[in-house]
Coordinates of C-alpha atoms in Angstrom, one line a residue:
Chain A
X1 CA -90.2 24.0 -33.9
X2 CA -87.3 25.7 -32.8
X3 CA -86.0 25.3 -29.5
X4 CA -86.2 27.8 -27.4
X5 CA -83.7 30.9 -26.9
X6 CA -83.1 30.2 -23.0
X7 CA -79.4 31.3 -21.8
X8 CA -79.1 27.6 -20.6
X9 CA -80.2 26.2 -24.1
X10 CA -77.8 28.9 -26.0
X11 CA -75.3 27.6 -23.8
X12 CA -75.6 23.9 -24.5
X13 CA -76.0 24.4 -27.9
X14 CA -72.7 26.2 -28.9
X15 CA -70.7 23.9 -26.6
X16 CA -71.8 21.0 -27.4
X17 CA -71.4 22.2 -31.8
X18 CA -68.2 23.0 -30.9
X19 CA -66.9 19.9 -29.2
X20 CA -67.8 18.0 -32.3
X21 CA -66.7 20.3 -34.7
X22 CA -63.5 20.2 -33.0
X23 CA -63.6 16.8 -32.5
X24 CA -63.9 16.6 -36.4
X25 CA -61.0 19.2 -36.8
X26 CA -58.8 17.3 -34.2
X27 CA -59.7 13.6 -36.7
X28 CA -59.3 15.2 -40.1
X29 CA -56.0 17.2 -38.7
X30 CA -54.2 13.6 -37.1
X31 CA -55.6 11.8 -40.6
X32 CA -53.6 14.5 -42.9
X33 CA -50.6 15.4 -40.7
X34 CA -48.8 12.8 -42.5
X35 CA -49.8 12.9 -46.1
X36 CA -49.8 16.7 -46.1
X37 CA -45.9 15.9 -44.5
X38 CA -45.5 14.2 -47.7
X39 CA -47.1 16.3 -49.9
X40 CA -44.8 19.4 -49.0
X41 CA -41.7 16.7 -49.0
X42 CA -42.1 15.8 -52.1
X43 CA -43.0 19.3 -53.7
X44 CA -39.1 20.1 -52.0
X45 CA -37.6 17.1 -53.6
X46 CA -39.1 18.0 -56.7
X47 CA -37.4 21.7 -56.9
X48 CA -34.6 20.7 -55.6
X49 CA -33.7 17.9 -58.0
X50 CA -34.6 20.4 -61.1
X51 CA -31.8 22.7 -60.2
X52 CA -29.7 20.7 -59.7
X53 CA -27.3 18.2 -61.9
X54 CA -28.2 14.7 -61.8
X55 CA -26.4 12.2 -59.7
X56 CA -25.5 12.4 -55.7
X57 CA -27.5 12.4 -52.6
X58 CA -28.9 14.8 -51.2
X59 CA -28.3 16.1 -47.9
X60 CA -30.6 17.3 -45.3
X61 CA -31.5 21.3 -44.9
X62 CA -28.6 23.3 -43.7
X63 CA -28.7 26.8 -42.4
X64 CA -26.1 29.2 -43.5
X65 CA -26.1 32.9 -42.7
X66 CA -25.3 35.5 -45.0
X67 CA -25.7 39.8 -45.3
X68 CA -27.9 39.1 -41.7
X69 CA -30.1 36.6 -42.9
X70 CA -30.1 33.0 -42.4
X71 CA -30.4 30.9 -45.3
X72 CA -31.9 27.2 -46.1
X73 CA -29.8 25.2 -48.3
X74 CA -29.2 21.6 -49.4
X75 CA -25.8 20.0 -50.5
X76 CA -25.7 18.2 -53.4
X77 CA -22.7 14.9 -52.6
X78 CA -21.2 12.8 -54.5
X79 CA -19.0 10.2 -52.0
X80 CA -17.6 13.0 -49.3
X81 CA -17.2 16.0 -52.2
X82 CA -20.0 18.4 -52.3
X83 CA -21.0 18.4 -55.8
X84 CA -23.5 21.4 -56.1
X85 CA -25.5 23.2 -53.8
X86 CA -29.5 24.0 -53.9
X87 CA -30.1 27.5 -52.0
X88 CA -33.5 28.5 -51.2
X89 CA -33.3 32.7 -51.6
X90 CA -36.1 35.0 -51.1
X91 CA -36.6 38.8 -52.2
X92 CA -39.3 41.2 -52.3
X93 CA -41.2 41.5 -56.1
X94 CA -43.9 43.3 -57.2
X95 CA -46.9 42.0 -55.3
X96 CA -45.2 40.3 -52.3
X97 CA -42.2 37.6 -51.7
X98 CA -40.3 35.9 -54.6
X99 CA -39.2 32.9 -53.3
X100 CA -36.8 30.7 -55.5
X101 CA -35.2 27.7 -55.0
X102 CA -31.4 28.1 -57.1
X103 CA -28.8 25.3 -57.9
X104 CA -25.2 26.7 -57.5
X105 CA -22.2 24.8 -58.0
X106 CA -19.0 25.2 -55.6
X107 CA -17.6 27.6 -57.7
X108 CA -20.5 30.0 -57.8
X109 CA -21.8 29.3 -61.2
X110 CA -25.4 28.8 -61.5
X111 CA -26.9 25.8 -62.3
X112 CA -30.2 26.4 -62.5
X113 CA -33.1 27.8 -60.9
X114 CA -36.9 27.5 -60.0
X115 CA -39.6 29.6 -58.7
X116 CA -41.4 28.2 -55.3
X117 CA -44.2 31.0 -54.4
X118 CA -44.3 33.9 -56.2
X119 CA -46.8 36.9 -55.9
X120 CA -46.3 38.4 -59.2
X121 CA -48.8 39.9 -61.3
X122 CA -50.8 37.2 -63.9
X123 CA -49.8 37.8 -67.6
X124 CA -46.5 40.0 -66.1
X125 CA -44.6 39.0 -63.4
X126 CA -45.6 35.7 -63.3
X127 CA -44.1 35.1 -66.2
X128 CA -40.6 34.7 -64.3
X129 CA -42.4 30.7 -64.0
X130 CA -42.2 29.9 -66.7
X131 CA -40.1 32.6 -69.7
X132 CA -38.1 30.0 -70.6
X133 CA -36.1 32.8 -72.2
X134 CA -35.6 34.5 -69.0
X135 CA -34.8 31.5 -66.7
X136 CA -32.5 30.0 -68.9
X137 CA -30.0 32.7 -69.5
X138 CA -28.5 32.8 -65.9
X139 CA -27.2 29.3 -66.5
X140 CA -23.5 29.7 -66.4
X141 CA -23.6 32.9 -64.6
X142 CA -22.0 33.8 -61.6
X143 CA -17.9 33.3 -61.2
X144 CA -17.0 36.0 -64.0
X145 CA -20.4 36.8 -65.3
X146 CA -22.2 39.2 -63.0
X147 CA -25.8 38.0 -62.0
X148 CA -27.2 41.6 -62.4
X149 CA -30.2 43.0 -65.2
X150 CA -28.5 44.5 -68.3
X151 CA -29.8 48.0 -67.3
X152 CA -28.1 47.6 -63.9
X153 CA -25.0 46.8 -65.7
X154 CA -25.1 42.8 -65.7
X155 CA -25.6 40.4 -68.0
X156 CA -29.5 39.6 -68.2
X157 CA -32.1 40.4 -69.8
X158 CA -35.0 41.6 -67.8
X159 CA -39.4 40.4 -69.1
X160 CA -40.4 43.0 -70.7
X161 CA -42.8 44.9 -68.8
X162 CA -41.7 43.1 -65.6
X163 CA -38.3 45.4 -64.5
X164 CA -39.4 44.9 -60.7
X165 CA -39.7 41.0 -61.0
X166 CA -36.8 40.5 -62.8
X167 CA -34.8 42.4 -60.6
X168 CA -35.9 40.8 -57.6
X169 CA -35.3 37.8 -59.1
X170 CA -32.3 38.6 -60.3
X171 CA -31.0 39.5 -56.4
X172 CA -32.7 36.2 -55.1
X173 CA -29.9 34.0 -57.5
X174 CA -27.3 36.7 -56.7
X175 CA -27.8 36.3 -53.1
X176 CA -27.5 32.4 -53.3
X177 CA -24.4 32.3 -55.5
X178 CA -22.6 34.7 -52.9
X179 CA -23.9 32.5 -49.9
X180 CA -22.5 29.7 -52.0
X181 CA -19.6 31.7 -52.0
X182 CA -19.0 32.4 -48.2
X183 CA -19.5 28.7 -47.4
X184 CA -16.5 27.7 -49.6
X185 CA -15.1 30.8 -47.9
X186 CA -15.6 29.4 -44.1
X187 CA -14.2 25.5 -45.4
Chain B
X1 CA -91.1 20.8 -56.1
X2 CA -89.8 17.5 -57.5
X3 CA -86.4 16.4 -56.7
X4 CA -85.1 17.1 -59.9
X5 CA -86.1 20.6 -59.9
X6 CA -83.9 21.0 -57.0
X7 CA -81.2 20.0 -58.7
X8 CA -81.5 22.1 -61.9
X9 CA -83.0 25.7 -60.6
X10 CA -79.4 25.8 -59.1
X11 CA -78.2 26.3 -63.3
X12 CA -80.3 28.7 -64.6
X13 CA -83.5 30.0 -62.5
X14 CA -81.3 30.7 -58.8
X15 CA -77.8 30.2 -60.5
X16 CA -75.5 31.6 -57.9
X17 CA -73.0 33.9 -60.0
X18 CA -75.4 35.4 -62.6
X19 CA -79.1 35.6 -61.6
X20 CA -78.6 35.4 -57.8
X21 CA -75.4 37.4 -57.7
X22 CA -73.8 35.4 -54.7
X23 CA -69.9 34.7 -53.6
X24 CA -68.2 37.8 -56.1
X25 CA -65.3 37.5 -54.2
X26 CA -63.6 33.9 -55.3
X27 CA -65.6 34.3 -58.8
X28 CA -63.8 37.5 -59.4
X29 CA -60.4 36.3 -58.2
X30 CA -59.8 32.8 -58.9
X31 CA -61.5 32.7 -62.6
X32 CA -58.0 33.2 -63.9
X33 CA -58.3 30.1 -66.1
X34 CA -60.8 27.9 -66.9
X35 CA -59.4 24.8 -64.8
X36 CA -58.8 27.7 -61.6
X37 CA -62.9 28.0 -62.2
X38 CA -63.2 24.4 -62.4
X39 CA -61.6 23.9 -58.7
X40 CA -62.6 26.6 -57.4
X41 CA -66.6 25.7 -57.6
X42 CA -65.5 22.3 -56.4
X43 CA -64.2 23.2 -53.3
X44 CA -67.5 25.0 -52.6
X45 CA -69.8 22.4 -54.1
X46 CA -68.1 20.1 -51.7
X47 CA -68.6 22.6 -48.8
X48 CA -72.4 23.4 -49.7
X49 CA -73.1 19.9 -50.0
X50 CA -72.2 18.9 -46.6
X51 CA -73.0 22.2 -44.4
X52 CA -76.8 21.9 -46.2
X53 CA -77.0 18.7 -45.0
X54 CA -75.4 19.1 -41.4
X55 CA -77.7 22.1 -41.0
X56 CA -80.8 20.9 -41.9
X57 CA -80.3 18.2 -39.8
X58 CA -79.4 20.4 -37.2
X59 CA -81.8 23.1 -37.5
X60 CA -84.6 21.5 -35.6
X61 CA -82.4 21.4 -32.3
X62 CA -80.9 25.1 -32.2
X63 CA -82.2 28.0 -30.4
X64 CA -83.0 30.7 -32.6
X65 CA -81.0 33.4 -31.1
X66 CA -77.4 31.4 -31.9
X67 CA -78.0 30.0 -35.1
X68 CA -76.0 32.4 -37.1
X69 CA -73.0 31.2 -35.2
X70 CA -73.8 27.7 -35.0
X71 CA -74.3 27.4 -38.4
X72 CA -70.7 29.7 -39.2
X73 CA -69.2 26.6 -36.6
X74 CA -70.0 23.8 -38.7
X75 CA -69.2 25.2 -42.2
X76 CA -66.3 26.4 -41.2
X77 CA -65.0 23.1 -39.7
X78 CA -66.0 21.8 -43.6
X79 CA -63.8 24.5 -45.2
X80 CA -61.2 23.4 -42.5
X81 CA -61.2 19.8 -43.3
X82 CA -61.6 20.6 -47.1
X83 CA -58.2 22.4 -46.4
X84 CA -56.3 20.1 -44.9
X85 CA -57.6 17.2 -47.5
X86 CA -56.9 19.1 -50.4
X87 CA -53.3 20.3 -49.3
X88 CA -52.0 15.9 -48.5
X89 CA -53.8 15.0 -51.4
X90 CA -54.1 17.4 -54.4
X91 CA -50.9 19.8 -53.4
X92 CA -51.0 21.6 -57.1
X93 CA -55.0 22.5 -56.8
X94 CA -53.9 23.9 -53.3
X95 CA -51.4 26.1 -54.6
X96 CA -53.0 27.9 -56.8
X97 CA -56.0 28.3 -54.9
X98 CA -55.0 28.2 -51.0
X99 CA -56.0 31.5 -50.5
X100 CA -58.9 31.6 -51.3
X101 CA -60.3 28.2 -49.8
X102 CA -60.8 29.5 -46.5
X103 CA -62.3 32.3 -47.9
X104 CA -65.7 29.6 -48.2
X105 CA -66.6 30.2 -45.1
X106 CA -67.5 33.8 -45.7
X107 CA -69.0 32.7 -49.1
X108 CA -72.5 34.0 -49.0
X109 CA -73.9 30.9 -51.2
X110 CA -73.3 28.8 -48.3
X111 CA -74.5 30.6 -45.3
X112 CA -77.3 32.1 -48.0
X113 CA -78.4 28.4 -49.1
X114 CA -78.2 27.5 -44.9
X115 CA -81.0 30.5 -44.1
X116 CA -82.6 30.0 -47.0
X117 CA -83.1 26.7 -47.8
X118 CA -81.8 24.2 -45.7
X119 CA -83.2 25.2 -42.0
X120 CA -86.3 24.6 -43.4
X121 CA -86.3 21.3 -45.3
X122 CA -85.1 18.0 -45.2
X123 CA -81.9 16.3 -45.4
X124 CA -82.2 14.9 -48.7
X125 CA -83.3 18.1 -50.1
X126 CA -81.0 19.9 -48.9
X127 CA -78.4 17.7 -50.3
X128 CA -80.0 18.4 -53.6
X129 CA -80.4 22.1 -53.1
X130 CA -76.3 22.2 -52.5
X131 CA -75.5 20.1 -55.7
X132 CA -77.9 21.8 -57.8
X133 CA -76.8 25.8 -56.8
X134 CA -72.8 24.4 -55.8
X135 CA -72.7 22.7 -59.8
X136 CA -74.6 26.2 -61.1
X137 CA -71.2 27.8 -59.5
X138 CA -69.1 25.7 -60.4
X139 CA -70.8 25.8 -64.3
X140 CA -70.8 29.6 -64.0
X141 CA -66.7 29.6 -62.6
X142 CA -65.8 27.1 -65.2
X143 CA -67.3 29.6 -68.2
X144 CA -65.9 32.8 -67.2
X145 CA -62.5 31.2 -66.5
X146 CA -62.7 29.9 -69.9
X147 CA -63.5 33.1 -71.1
X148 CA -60.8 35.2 -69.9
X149 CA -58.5 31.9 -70.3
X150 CA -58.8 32.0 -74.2
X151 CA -58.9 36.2 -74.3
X152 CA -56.1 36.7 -72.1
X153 CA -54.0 33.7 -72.3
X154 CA -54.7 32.2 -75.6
X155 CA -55.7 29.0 -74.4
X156 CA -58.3 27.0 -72.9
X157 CA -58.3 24.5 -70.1
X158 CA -54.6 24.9 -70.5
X159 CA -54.1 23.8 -74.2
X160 CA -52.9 26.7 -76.1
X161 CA -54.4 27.0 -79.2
X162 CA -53.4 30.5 -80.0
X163 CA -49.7 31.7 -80.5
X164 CA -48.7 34.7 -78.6
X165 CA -49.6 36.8 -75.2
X166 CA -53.4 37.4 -75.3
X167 CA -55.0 40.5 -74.0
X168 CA -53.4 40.8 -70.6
X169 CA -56.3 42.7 -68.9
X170 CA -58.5 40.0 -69.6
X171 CA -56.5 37.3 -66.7
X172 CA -56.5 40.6 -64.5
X173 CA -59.1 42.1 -62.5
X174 CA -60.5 44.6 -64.8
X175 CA -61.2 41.6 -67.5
X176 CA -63.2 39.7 -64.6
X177 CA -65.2 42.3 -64.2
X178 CA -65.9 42.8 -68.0
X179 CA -66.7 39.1 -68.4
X180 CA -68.8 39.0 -65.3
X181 CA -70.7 41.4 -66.8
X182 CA -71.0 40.6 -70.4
X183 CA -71.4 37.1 -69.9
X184 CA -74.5 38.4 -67.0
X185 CA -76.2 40.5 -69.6
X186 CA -76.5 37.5 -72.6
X187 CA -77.0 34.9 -69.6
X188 CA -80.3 37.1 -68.2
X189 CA -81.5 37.9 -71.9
X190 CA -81.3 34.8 -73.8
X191 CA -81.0 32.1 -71.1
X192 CA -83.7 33.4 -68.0
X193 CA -87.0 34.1 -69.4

């Protein structure tokens, strides 16, 4: 049977539920800090090493600021000469922030570039994954080439059915190159 | 009841999505493709498994007037450490479904199976009762993901088989709710008798 519904058994219930379950939280919390550390670690190395060309170290994050917003980025060296950069750039899509991770090299050309969280619509939008199509043609863009969609007078071509996506995409790899850009700017 | 019995009413006779018509929310929305299903009912077999057990074992002890929250305490500490498991050690499955995992603790299988089944019966049973109705969801998640997988993407379990788009609406919401309720109607008339 059931004990009974008394304030002081209520009381000593909860409390004492809680302390374990917390004290289960707190264990499972100090068993995954470091795996999850690793996890995410290795999810960044991954991205960052498939916009990028091969070869070089990799330095640690980097903050630059550009248009008022500050900026994550990596340099890509190779002995003391900065080889390529990786930017991570973020815009506003269709369902909610587009964030990319984009290879640039010094001169502002893009390498290459690679969706990290995306809240696109399934079957439209998130299409910008994985169009090969799409991703591939701002390769080479950038110094001469405007990074802009055809209809907004650049040089891409936008999913079909997906104008919003591709042009906040589009603005997420324009917005690296020209941070790219203002760093070679300051040096 | 024999054990057994416990294990399969959970598939067909109280299967969670179609005869009992429990948890819409993640069926609806993570049933994208057939593998999303797959994890999906995982991650809540995992959860119904332990919390039936933890509350029928607890049950006895707790005063009647706070077991509603207790019981919300220790299933959402399960959903907590499935979390944090799932993000260090299967980082893809968490991306795709993060949202929606903490979303189990408001799952009404689980609290449902915790009032209905397991204050009242033993540990071992409750177990059962968990595996049985959490593998009926995950059986139920796994069909209408492949479903709308091979309508609206052309492919199943991730192999694609046929060339070309697919009919969108089908990995939208209005195709979940079209093969919820299709794959309800065949499963109530040729399947529960």
């Amino acid at each position: 049977m059931a004990t009974q519904s008394t304030l002081k058994n209520m009381l000593l219930c909860l409390t004492l539920v809680c302390l374990v379950c917390a004290a289960i939280l707190g264990g499972a919390y100090a068993m995954t800090y470091k795996p999850i550390q690793q996890a995410n670690d290795n999810i960044l190395k991954a991205s960052i090493g498939a916009v990028l060309p091969e070869g070089g170290t990799i330095s640690d994050q980097k903050t630059a600021s550009f248009g008022g917003r500050n900026y994550t980025y990596y340099e890509q060296l190779s002995g003391d000469a900065v080889k390529a950069y990786a930017v991570k750039s973020s815009t506003t899509g269709f369902g909610g922030t587009l964030e990319l991770m984009v290879g640039v090299l010094p001169d502002g050309t893009v390498n290459s570039t690679r969706v990290l969280s995306h809240s696109e619509t399934p079957g439209l939008g998130a299409k910008c994954q994985t169009d090969a199509k799409f991703i591939d043609q701002f390769k080479g863009l950038g110094p001469d080439k405007l990074v802009k969609l055809r209809a907004d007078g650049g040089d891409v071509d936008a999913i079909t059915a997906s104008t919003i996506t591709s042009r906040a995409y589009t603005l997420a790899v324009s917005n690296a190159v020209e941070v790219v850009k203002s760093l070679k700017k300051e040096n | 009841m024999s054990k057994w019995s416990l294990v399969t009413k959970g598939f067909v006779k109280d299967n969670p999505t179609f005869v009992l018509v429990l948890g819409m929310c993640p069926t609806l929305a993570t049933t994208t493709s057939a593998i999303n299903g797959l994890e999906m009912g995982l991650a809540t077999l995992f959860v119904l498994v332990l919390s039936n057990m933890a509350i029928s074992a607890l049950a006895p002890l707790v005063p009647d007037k706070v077991h509603i929250p207790v019981y919300i305490v220790v299933i959402a500490t399960f959903v907590t450490v499935l979390q944090l498991l799932m993000q260090a050690y299967m980082p893809a499955a968490y991306a795709t479904l993060g949202l929606f995992i903490p979303l189990i603790v408001v799952n009404c299988i689980v609290l449902g199976r915790a009032e209905a089944f397991a204050n009242k019966n033993t540990v071992i049973d409750s177990a059962l009762d968990g595996l049985g109705v959490g593998l009926g969801f995950t059986l139920s998640l796994t069909v209408i993901g492949l479903v709308r997988e091979i309508l609206g993407s052309g492919s199943a379990f991730g192999f694609k088989f046929i060339p070309g788009d697919g009919i969108l609406a089908f990995v939208m919401a209005p195709g979940a709710f079209l093969v919820l309720g299709y794959l309800m109607v065949l499963f109530n008339k040729y399947l529960k008798k």
